[in-house]
Amino acid sequence: MTLFVLAVGLLVGAGLGIIGTAMWFFLRWPQLEESNDE
């Protein structure tokens, strides 16, 4: 049971990390393109 909880915790943590990184890139990308155009 403990291993199952740890596995789920790791999967959730990894998922949140990937989603957070994806959202950061999605929010930052337009700004990066605008700065490159200038």
PDB file of C-alpha atoms in Angstrom:
ATOM      1  CA  MET A   1       0.000   0.000   0.000  1.00  0.00           C
ATOM      2  CA  THR A   2       2.802   2.408   0.894  1.00  0.00           C
ATOM      3  CA  LEU A   3       4.611   1.705  -2.390  1.00  0.00           C
ATOM      4  CA  PHE A   4       1.365   2.344  -4.270  1.00  0.00           C
ATOM      5  CA  VAL A   5       0.913   5.697  -2.547  1.00  0.00           C
ATOM      6  CA  LEU A   6       4.530   6.634  -3.302  1.00  0.00           C
ATOM      7  CA  ALA A   7       4.127   5.619  -6.959  1.00  0.00           C
ATOM      8  CA  VAL A   8       0.952   7.698  -7.304  1.00  0.00           C
ATOM      9  CA  GLY A   9       2.654  10.636  -5.588  1.00  0.00           C
ATOM     10  CA  LEU A  10       5.599  10.445  -7.995  1.00  0.00           C
ATOM     11  CA  LEU A  11       3.289  10.238 -11.023  1.00  0.00           C
ATOM     12  CA  VAL A  12       1.241  13.229  -9.827  1.00  0.00           C
ATOM     13  CA  GLY A  13       4.387  15.219  -9.068  1.00  0.00           C
ATOM     14  CA  ALA A  14       5.865  14.446 -12.483  1.00  0.00           C
ATOM     15  CA  GLY A  15       2.560  15.308 -14.183  1.00  0.00           C
ATOM     16  CA  LEU A  16       2.347  18.651 -12.406  1.00  0.00           C
ATOM     17  CA  GLY A  17       5.966  19.391 -13.306  1.00  0.00           C
ATOM     18  CA  ILE A  18       5.350  18.650 -16.993  1.00  0.00           C
ATOM     19  CA  ILE A  19       2.118  20.676 -17.034  1.00  0.00           C
ATOM     20  CA  GLY A  20       3.795  23.574 -15.232  1.00  0.00           C
ATOM     21  CA  THR A  21       6.712  23.562 -17.673  1.00  0.00           C
ATOM     22  CA  ALA A  22       4.355  23.373 -20.667  1.00  0.00           C
ATOM     23  CA  MET A  23       2.274  26.295 -19.335  1.00  0.00           C
ATOM     24  CA  TRP A  24       5.458  28.325 -18.692  1.00  0.00           C
ATOM     25  CA  PHE A  25       6.640  27.775 -22.293  1.00  0.00           C
ATOM     26  CA  PHE A  26       3.129  28.539 -23.627  1.00  0.00           C
ATOM     27  CA  LEU A  27       3.027  31.839 -21.724  1.00  0.00           C
ATOM     28  CA  ARG A  28       6.640  32.819 -22.470  1.00  0.00           C
ATOM     29  CA  TRP A  29       6.850  31.816 -26.147  1.00  0.00           C
ATOM     30  CA  PRO A  30       4.878  34.834 -27.570  1.00  0.00           C
ATOM     31  CA  GLN A  31       7.102  37.210 -25.560  1.00  0.00           C
ATOM     32  CA  LEU A  32      10.247  35.522 -26.870  1.00  0.00           C
ATOM     33  CA  GLU A  33       9.016  35.750 -30.477  1.00  0.00           C
ATOM     34  CA  GLU A  34       8.115  39.425 -30.051  1.00  0.00           C
ATOM     35  CA  SER A  35      11.559  40.241 -28.635  1.00  0.00           C
ATOM     36  CA  ASN A  36      13.187  38.385 -31.560  1.00  0.00           C
ATOM     37  CA  ASP A  37      11.153  40.369 -34.105  1.00  0.00           C
ATOM     38  CA  GLU A  38      12.437  43.595 -32.601  1.00  0.00           C
TER      39      GLU A  38
END
